[in-house]
Amino acid sequence: MISKKHRILIISAEAWRDEDNGGNVLSNLFSPLLDEFEFAQIYCSPALPGNNVCKKYFHLSEADMLHSVWKWEKFGSVIDYATDSVPINDSSINELNQYKRHKWEILYTIRDFLWWISRWKTEALKQFILDFDPDIIFAPMYGAVYMHRIDRYVAQLTGKQLISYVSDDHLTFRQHSWSPIFWLNRLRLHHQVIKTAQYYSLLYTMTKEQKDEYEPVLKVPMKILKKAKDFQQPTFQTQVHSPIRLIYGGNLSGNRSRTLSKIKEALSKINQNTIIAQLVIYTQTPITPKIRKMLDDNRNSFLYGKISSKELAHQYQESDILLHVESFERRPRLQTRLSFSTKIIDLIAACRCVVAICWSESSPYKYLSQNNIGFCIENEEEIESKLSYLFSHPQILNEYAHRAWDFGCKYHHSALVTAELRNDLKNKLYEV
C-alpha cells in the first residue's frame, strides 16, 4: 500500500521558475523531498511557473490586483499547469515593472495600500487552500507588507505550522536613507514582520549574523539553512587560461555596476602593455547604453545579457576566477549586510577560485574569509593591487578552489542539507 504524502503549501512573491533565483532555491530545497511530500504554491508574480516539483498553483498577480482596484472586482485564479506553460503576456505587467524600476519609496507605499484595499481574499483562494489541506506552510519572508498579510491569512485559516526562510534584512533599522517615506515604510515592515512572526514555528536564515540579530527580537526558533549542491564530480583546472578569465554572473542592482567598473579600470591598468586578464559579465539586468559604456570596453571587460543557469555553470568551468561583487556605497552595503547570495554556493562548487569584492562586514565576506575559502578584497582602493598579486601567483587560484570544494563537501553537500530539512519538517508535522 502506498502511503499518502504530506503536503506543503508554499507562499511566494515570485513564480517558481528554476532559472530564477527564488525558484531555483525552492527547487534546490524541495526536489529531493518528493518521495515524502507534495507541494502547492500561492504566488504573486506575473509569470507562470516552470519546475518539476510543484503542479498546483493559485495566482495573485499585481497586474490583476490593479485591475481589481480599478473595477472593484475579485481576482486570483487556479493555474492549470498542464495547459498553461508559457509566461503571461500582459501589457499592464510591463507598466507595473516600469514604475517599480524607479525604486521610489512612495511607489512601495502605494503598492501596499492598493493590495490592502484590493479583493484578493476570495472564496476561490479559500477553497484552493482547504482543498489542498496543507500539513505545513512554507512562507519565505519578503519586504512587502501585503505578503505578510497573505501569510497570516493562510496560517489563521488552516491553523497549521508556518515555517519561514529569510535571506535579506527586513527587520533591523541599520539602514541609510534621507527619505522620511523610506523610514515610514521600514517601520511598517518591521511591525508586520513581528506580527507575522507570532505564527512562525521555525525561521530559517542563511547567515549566523542574521540569526543572532533576529532571534532576540522575534523570539522564535531559528536555524541556519544554506543552499546545497551535489559535490560529486570535481573538475579542477590543470592550467590557467591566458589571458586569465574573470567572470561575474548576476544582477547589477544595488550599484554593483560601480564595483564592476572599478574592476574594469583596474584591469585596464594591469593590461596596459599586454592583456593579462579579462572580465566577462552576464546579467539579467536590462543593459542601457550608460551601463554598456561603463562596463564594456571590448578589451578588458565584456558585458552580455542573461543566460540560463546551465550555461552559466558551463561558463564558470571556462573561467579561472569567479566573482562575488557588492557595492561599497553606504545604502546598498547596509541593505545587503545580512544577505547571503545563493550563488555563492554555486561558486564554491564550481572548482574555481572565488574572489569576493565587498564590504568586510557583509555576511558573504565573513563567511568566505573566516573559512579561508575565498580571496577577499574589502575596499575599492585595493582592487588593482590584490588582483595583480593574484595574477602573479596563479598557484593560489588552485589552492582556493580545492579548499572551497572540500569545505562545500563538508557543509553544503545536498545529502546533508536535505537530511536536516527533512528531519525539521517531520518534527513540525507532529508538533501540537
Coordinates of C-alpha atoms in Angstrom, one line a residue:
M1 CA 0.0 0.0 0.0
I2 CA 1.4 3.5 -1.0
S3 CA 1.4 5.8 1.9
K4 CA -0.1 9.3 1.5
K5 CA 2.4 12.1 1.1
H6 CA 2.5 15.0 3.4
R7 CA 1.5 18.4 1.9
I8 CA 3.4 21.6 1.9
L9 CA 1.8 24.9 0.8
I10 CA 4.4 27.5 -0.3
I11 CA 3.6 31.2 -0.4
S12 CA 5.9 33.2 -2.6
A13 CA 6.2 36.6 -4.2
E14 CA 7.9 35.1 -7.3
A15 CA 6.8 32.3 -9.7
W16 CA 8.5 29.0 -9.1
R17 CA 10.8 29.0 -12.1
D18 CA 14.1 27.1 -12.0
E19 CA 16.0 29.7 -14.0
D20 CA 15.2 32.5 -11.5
N21 CA 16.9 32.8 -8.1
G22 CA 13.9 32.4 -5.9
G23 CA 12.5 29.5 -7.8
N24 CA 15.9 27.9 -8.0
V25 CA 16.2 28.0 -4.2
L26 CA 12.8 26.3 -3.8
S27 CA 13.7 23.5 -6.3
N28 CA 17.1 23.1 -4.6
L29 CA 15.4 22.6 -1.2
F30 CA 12.4 20.6 -2.1
S31 CA 13.1 18.5 -5.2
P32 CA 14.9 15.8 -3.0
L33 CA 11.8 15.5 -0.8
L34 CA 9.3 14.4 -3.5
D35 CA 9.3 10.9 -2.1
E36 CA 7.5 12.0 1.0
F37 CA 6.0 15.4 0.3
E38 CA 3.8 17.1 -2.4
F39 CA 3.6 20.8 -3.0
A40 CA 1.2 23.6 -3.9
Q41 CA 2.0 27.3 -4.3
I42 CA 0.3 30.6 -3.9
Y43 CA 2.3 33.3 -5.6
C44 CA 2.1 37.0 -6.7
S45 CA 4.3 37.2 -9.9
P46 CA 3.1 37.9 -13.5
A47 CA 5.0 34.8 -14.8
L48 CA 3.9 31.2 -14.9
P49 CA 5.9 28.5 -13.1
G50 CA 8.5 26.3 -14.6
N51 CA 9.8 23.4 -12.5
N52 CA 9.5 19.7 -11.9
V53 CA 8.4 19.8 -8.3
C54 CA 5.1 21.5 -8.0
K55 CA 1.9 21.2 -10.1
K56 CA -0.8 23.1 -8.1
Y57 CA -0.8 26.9 -8.1
F58 CA -3.0 29.8 -7.1
H59 CA -2.0 33.0 -8.9
L60 CA -2.4 36.5 -7.5
S61 CA -0.6 38.9 -9.9
E62 CA 0.0 42.6 -9.3
A63 CA -1.5 43.3 -12.7
D64 CA -4.7 41.6 -11.7
M65 CA -4.6 43.5 -8.4
L66 CA -4.5 46.8 -10.2
H67 CA -7.5 45.8 -12.4
S68 CA -9.3 44.6 -9.2
V69 CA -8.9 48.0 -7.6
W70 CA -9.9 49.9 -10.8
K71 CA -13.0 47.8 -11.4
W72 CA -13.6 46.7 -7.8
E73 CA -13.6 43.1 -8.8
K74 CA -12.3 40.0 -7.0
F75 CA -9.2 38.4 -8.5
G76 CA -6.9 35.4 -8.3
S77 CA -7.2 32.0 -10.1
V78 CA -6.0 28.4 -10.1
I79 CA -3.5 27.7 -12.8
D80 CA -3.9 24.6 -14.9
Y81 CA -0.2 23.7 -15.1
A82 CA -0.9 21.1 -17.8
T83 CA -2.1 23.7 -20.3
D84 CA -0.5 27.0 -19.1
S85 CA 3.1 26.6 -19.9
V86 CA 4.4 30.0 -21.0
P87 CA 4.8 33.4 -19.3
I88 CA 1.7 35.5 -19.2
N89 CA 1.9 38.4 -21.7
D90 CA 0.2 41.4 -20.2
S91 CA 1.0 45.0 -21.1
S92 CA -0.1 46.1 -17.6
I93 CA 2.7 43.9 -16.2
N94 CA 5.2 45.8 -18.2
E95 CA 3.8 49.1 -17.0
L96 CA 4.0 47.9 -13.4
N97 CA 7.6 46.7 -13.8
Q98 CA 8.5 50.0 -15.4
Y99 CA 7.5 52.1 -12.3
K100 CA 9.0 49.5 -10.0
R101 CA 12.4 50.0 -11.6
H102 CA 12.4 53.6 -10.4
K103 CA 12.5 52.3 -6.7
W104 CA 10.8 55.4 -5.4
E105 CA 9.7 54.8 -1.9
I106 CA 6.3 56.3 -2.4
L107 CA 5.5 53.7 -5.0
Y108 CA 6.1 50.9 -2.5
T109 CA 3.7 52.7 -0.1
I110 CA 1.1 53.0 -2.9
R111 CA 1.6 49.3 -3.9
D112 CA 1.0 48.1 -0.3
F113 CA -2.1 50.3 0.1
L114 CA -3.6 49.0 -3.2
W115 CA -3.0 45.4 -2.1
W116 CA -4.7 46.3 1.2
I117 CA -7.9 47.6 -0.5
S118 CA -7.9 45.0 -3.3
R119 CA -10.2 42.0 -3.2
W120 CA -7.7 39.1 -3.1
K121 CA -9.2 37.3 -0.1
T122 CA -11.8 35.4 -2.2
E123 CA -13.8 32.2 -1.9
A124 CA -11.7 30.7 -4.7
L125 CA -8.5 31.2 -2.7
K126 CA -10.0 29.8 0.4
Q127 CA -11.2 26.8 -1.4
F128 CA -7.8 26.2 -3.0
I129 CA -6.2 26.2 0.4
L130 CA -8.8 24.0 2.0
D131 CA -8.8 21.5 -0.9
F132 CA -5.1 21.1 -0.7
D133 CA -5.3 20.9 3.1
P134 CA -1.6 21.5 3.8
D135 CA 0.2 19.9 6.7
I136 CA 2.9 22.6 6.7
I137 CA 3.0 26.2 5.3
F138 CA 6.4 27.4 4.0
A139 CA 6.4 31.1 3.5
P140 CA 9.7 32.9 2.8
M141 CA 9.9 36.4 4.4
Y142 CA 9.6 39.3 2.0
G143 CA 10.0 43.0 2.2
A144 CA 6.4 43.6 1.1
V145 CA 3.7 44.2 3.6
Y146 CA 1.0 42.5 1.5
M147 CA 2.9 39.2 1.5
H148 CA 2.8 39.2 5.3
R149 CA -1.0 39.7 5.2
I150 CA -1.3 36.7 2.9
D151 CA 0.9 34.6 5.2
R152 CA -1.2 35.4 8.2
Y153 CA -4.4 34.8 6.4
V154 CA -3.3 31.2 5.4
A155 CA -1.9 30.5 8.8
Q156 CA -5.2 31.6 10.5
L157 CA -7.4 29.7 8.0
T158 CA -5.5 26.4 8.3
G159 CA -4.1 26.6 11.9
K160 CA -1.0 24.7 10.5
Q161 CA 2.7 25.1 11.2
L162 CA 4.2 28.1 9.5
I163 CA 7.9 27.8 8.5
S164 CA 9.7 30.8 7.1
Y165 CA 13.0 31.5 5.3
V166 CA 14.7 34.9 5.3
S167 CA 17.6 35.9 3.1
D168 CA 17.5 39.7 3.2
D169 CA 17.2 42.2 6.1
H170 CA 13.5 43.0 6.6
L171 CA 13.7 43.8 10.3
T172 CA 16.5 45.9 11.5
F173 CA 16.9 49.7 11.3
R174 CA 20.6 49.6 10.4
Q175 CA 19.9 51.2 7.1
H176 CA 20.6 54.5 5.3
S177 CA 18.2 56.9 3.7
W178 CA 17.3 60.6 3.9
S179 CA 13.8 59.9 2.8
P180 CA 11.1 60.1 5.6
I181 CA 8.9 57.8 3.4
F182 CA 11.7 55.2 3.5
W183 CA 11.7 55.2 7.3
L184 CA 7.9 55.1 7.4
N185 CA 7.9 52.0 5.1
R186 CA 10.7 50.5 7.2
L187 CA 8.7 51.0 10.4
R188 CA 5.6 49.4 8.8
L189 CA 7.6 46.4 7.6
H190 CA 9.3 46.0 11.0
H191 CA 5.8 45.9 12.6
Q192 CA 4.5 43.4 10.0
V193 CA 7.4 41.1 10.4
I194 CA 6.9 41.0 14.2
K195 CA 3.2 40.4 13.7
T196 CA 3.7 37.6 11.3
A197 CA 6.5 36.0 13.4
Q198 CA 3.8 35.1 16.0
Y199 CA 2.8 32.3 13.6
Y200 CA 6.3 31.0 12.9
S201 CA 7.1 27.7 14.3
L202 CA 10.6 27.9 12.7
L203 CA 12.5 30.6 10.9
Y204 CA 15.4 29.6 8.7
T205 CA 18.1 32.2 7.9
M206 CA 21.1 31.9 5.6
T207 CA 23.6 33.6 7.9
K208 CA 24.7 33.4 11.6
E209 CA 24.8 37.2 11.7
Q210 CA 21.1 37.5 10.8
K211 CA 20.2 34.7 13.2
D212 CA 22.0 36.5 16.1
E213 CA 20.2 39.8 15.4
Y214 CA 16.7 38.4 14.7
E215 CA 16.4 35.8 17.5
P216 CA 16.2 38.3 20.4
V217 CA 13.6 40.4 18.6
L218 CA 11.3 37.8 17.0
K219 CA 11.7 35.2 19.8
V220 CA 11.0 32.3 17.5
P221 CA 13.1 29.1 16.9
M222 CA 15.7 29.8 14.3
K223 CA 18.2 27.7 12.3
I224 CA 20.7 28.4 9.6
L225 CA 19.9 26.8 6.2
K226 CA 22.0 27.4 3.1
K227 CA 21.7 26.2 -0.4
A228 CA 23.0 22.7 -1.2
K229 CA 24.9 21.2 -4.1
D230 CA 25.8 17.6 -5.1
F231 CA 29.6 18.0 -4.8
Q232 CA 30.2 14.7 -6.5
Q233 CA 32.5 15.2 -9.6
P234 CA 35.1 17.9 -9.1
T235 CA 36.6 19.3 -12.3
F236 CA 39.7 21.3 -11.2
Q237 CA 41.8 23.2 -13.6
T238 CA 45.1 21.8 -14.8
Q239 CA 46.2 25.1 -16.4
V240 CA 45.2 28.8 -16.0
H241 CA 43.9 30.5 -19.2
S242 CA 45.9 33.1 -20.9
P243 CA 44.6 35.8 -20.5
I244 CA 43.2 34.9 -17.1
R245 CA 39.4 34.9 -17.3
L246 CA 37.3 36.5 -14.5
I247 CA 33.5 36.0 -14.6
Y248 CA 30.6 37.7 -12.9
G249 CA 27.1 36.2 -13.3
G250 CA 24.3 38.1 -11.6
N251 CA 22.3 41.3 -11.4
L252 CA 23.7 44.8 -11.3
S253 CA 21.2 46.2 -8.7
G254 CA 22.4 47.8 -5.5
N255 CA 25.1 49.7 -7.5
R256 CA 27.1 46.6 -8.2
S257 CA 27.8 48.1 -11.6
R258 CA 30.1 50.7 -9.9
T259 CA 32.2 47.9 -8.3
L260 CA 32.4 46.1 -11.6
S261 CA 33.5 49.3 -13.3
K262 CA 36.3 49.6 -10.8
I263 CA 37.4 46.1 -11.7
K264 CA 37.4 47.1 -15.3
E265 CA 39.5 50.2 -14.6
A266 CA 42.0 48.0 -12.6
L267 CA 42.3 45.6 -15.4
S268 CA 42.9 48.4 -17.9
K269 CA 45.9 49.4 -15.9
I270 CA 47.1 45.9 -15.4
N271 CA 46.7 45.2 -19.1
Q272 CA 48.4 48.4 -20.2
N273 CA 51.3 46.7 -22.0
T274 CA 49.8 43.2 -22.6
I275 CA 46.4 41.6 -21.8
I276 CA 46.9 39.6 -18.7
A277 CA 43.3 39.2 -17.6
Q278 CA 39.8 40.0 -18.8
L279 CA 36.4 40.3 -17.1
V280 CA 33.2 38.7 -18.6
I281 CA 29.8 39.8 -17.2
Y282 CA 26.5 38.0 -17.7
T283 CA 23.5 39.8 -16.2
Q284 CA 19.7 39.7 -16.3
T285 CA 19.6 43.4 -15.6
P286 CA 18.5 45.4 -18.6
I287 CA 21.6 46.8 -20.3
T288 CA 21.3 50.5 -21.0
P289 CA 23.8 52.5 -23.2
K290 CA 25.1 54.0 -20.0
I291 CA 25.7 50.6 -18.4
R292 CA 27.4 49.3 -21.5
K293 CA 29.7 52.2 -21.7
M294 CA 30.6 51.8 -18.0
L295 CA 31.3 48.0 -18.2
D296 CA 32.2 47.0 -21.7
D297 CA 35.3 48.3 -23.4
N298 CA 35.8 45.3 -25.7
R299 CA 39.3 44.7 -24.4
N300 CA 39.4 44.5 -20.6
S301 CA 35.7 43.8 -19.9
F302 CA 32.9 42.3 -21.9
L303 CA 29.2 42.7 -21.0
Y304 CA 26.5 40.2 -22.0
G305 CA 22.8 39.6 -21.2
K306 CA 21.1 36.9 -19.3
I307 CA 22.0 33.2 -19.9
S308 CA 20.5 30.0 -18.4
S309 CA 21.8 28.6 -15.1
K310 CA 23.1 25.6 -17.1
E311 CA 25.0 27.8 -19.5
L312 CA 26.4 30.0 -16.6
A313 CA 27.7 26.8 -14.9
H314 CA 29.4 26.0 -18.2
Q315 CA 31.0 29.5 -18.3
Y316 CA 32.2 29.0 -14.8
Q317 CA 34.1 26.0 -16.0
E318 CA 35.7 28.0 -18.8
S319 CA 36.9 30.7 -16.3
D320 CA 39.7 31.0 -13.7
I321 CA 38.2 33.4 -11.2
L322 CA 34.5 33.6 -10.1
L323 CA 33.4 36.9 -8.7
H324 CA 31.1 37.8 -5.9
V325 CA 30.6 41.6 -6.1
E326 CA 28.7 44.1 -3.9
S327 CA 28.6 47.9 -3.7
F328 CA 30.8 49.8 -1.3
E329 CA 28.3 52.7 -1.1
R330 CA 26.6 53.2 2.3
R331 CA 23.0 52.5 1.5
P332 CA 23.4 49.3 -0.6
R333 CA 26.1 47.8 1.6
L334 CA 23.8 48.2 4.6
Q335 CA 20.9 46.7 2.7
T336 CA 22.9 43.6 1.8
R337 CA 24.9 43.4 5.1
L338 CA 23.0 40.3 6.4
S339 CA 22.2 38.8 2.9
F340 CA 23.9 35.7 1.6
S341 CA 23.6 35.2 -2.1
T342 CA 22.7 31.6 -3.0
K343 CA 25.1 32.0 -6.0
I344 CA 28.0 31.7 -3.5
I345 CA 27.3 28.0 -3.1
D346 CA 27.3 27.6 -6.9
L347 CA 30.7 29.4 -6.9
I348 CA 32.1 27.2 -4.2
A349 CA 31.0 24.1 -6.1
A350 CA 32.5 25.2 -9.4
C351 CA 36.1 24.1 -8.6
R352 CA 37.4 27.6 -9.3
C353 CA 38.9 30.4 -7.2
V354 CA 36.2 32.6 -5.7
V355 CA 37.1 36.2 -5.3
A356 CA 34.7 38.4 -3.2
I357 CA 34.9 42.2 -3.6
C358 CA 32.7 43.6 -1.0
W359 CA 32.4 45.3 2.4
S360 CA 34.2 43.4 5.2
E361 CA 31.1 43.5 7.4
S362 CA 28.9 41.7 4.9
S363 CA 27.9 38.1 5.6
P364 CA 29.4 36.7 2.4
Y365 CA 32.8 38.4 3.1
K366 CA 32.8 37.0 6.6
Y367 CA 31.8 33.5 5.5
L368 CA 34.5 33.3 2.8
S369 CA 37.3 34.9 4.7
Q370 CA 36.7 33.2 8.1
N371 CA 36.6 29.8 6.5
N372 CA 39.5 30.7 4.1
I373 CA 37.6 29.6 1.0
G374 CA 37.7 32.8 -0.9
F375 CA 40.1 35.5 -1.8
C376 CA 38.6 38.7 -0.4
I377 CA 39.0 42.4 -1.2
E378 CA 37.4 44.7 1.2
N379 CA 37.7 48.1 -0.5
E380 CA 37.9 49.7 -3.9
E381 CA 41.4 51.0 -3.4
E382 CA 42.9 47.5 -3.1
I383 CA 41.3 46.0 -6.2
E384 CA 44.2 46.7 -8.6
S385 CA 47.0 45.6 -6.2
K386 CA 45.3 42.5 -4.9
L387 CA 44.3 41.3 -8.4
S388 CA 47.8 42.0 -9.6
Y389 CA 49.1 39.8 -6.8
L390 CA 46.7 37.1 -7.6
F391 CA 47.6 37.1 -11.3
S392 CA 51.3 36.9 -10.4
H393 CA 50.7 33.9 -8.2
P394 CA 48.4 31.6 -10.2
Q395 CA 49.0 28.7 -7.9
I396 CA 46.9 30.5 -5.4
L397 CA 43.8 30.0 -7.6
N398 CA 44.1 26.3 -7.4
E399 CA 44.6 26.4 -3.6
Y400 CA 41.4 28.3 -3.1
A401 CA 39.5 26.1 -5.4
H402 CA 40.4 23.0 -3.6
R403 CA 39.8 24.5 -0.1
A404 CA 36.3 25.7 -1.2
W405 CA 35.5 22.3 -2.7
D406 CA 36.5 20.5 0.5
F407 CA 34.5 22.9 2.6
G408 CA 31.5 22.6 0.4
C409 CA 31.6 18.8 0.6
K410 CA 31.6 19.0 4.4
Y411 CA 29.0 21.6 5.0
H412 CA 26.9 22.1 1.8
H413 CA 26.5 18.6 0.4
S414 CA 22.9 18.1 -0.7
A415 CA 22.6 14.9 1.2
L416 CA 23.4 16.6 4.5
V417 CA 21.2 19.7 3.9
T418 CA 18.3 17.5 2.7
A419 CA 18.5 15.2 5.7
E420 CA 18.4 18.2 8.1
L421 CA 15.5 19.8 6.2
R422 CA 13.6 16.5 6.1
N423 CA 14.1 16.0 9.8
D424 CA 12.9 19.5 10.6
L425 CA 9.7 19.1 8.5
K426 CA 8.9 15.8 10.1
N427 CA 9.4 17.2 13.6
K428 CA 6.9 20.0 12.8
L429 CA 4.3 17.5 11.5
Y430 CA 4.0 16.1 14.9
E431 CA 4.1 19.2 17.0
V432 CA 0.9 20.4 18.5

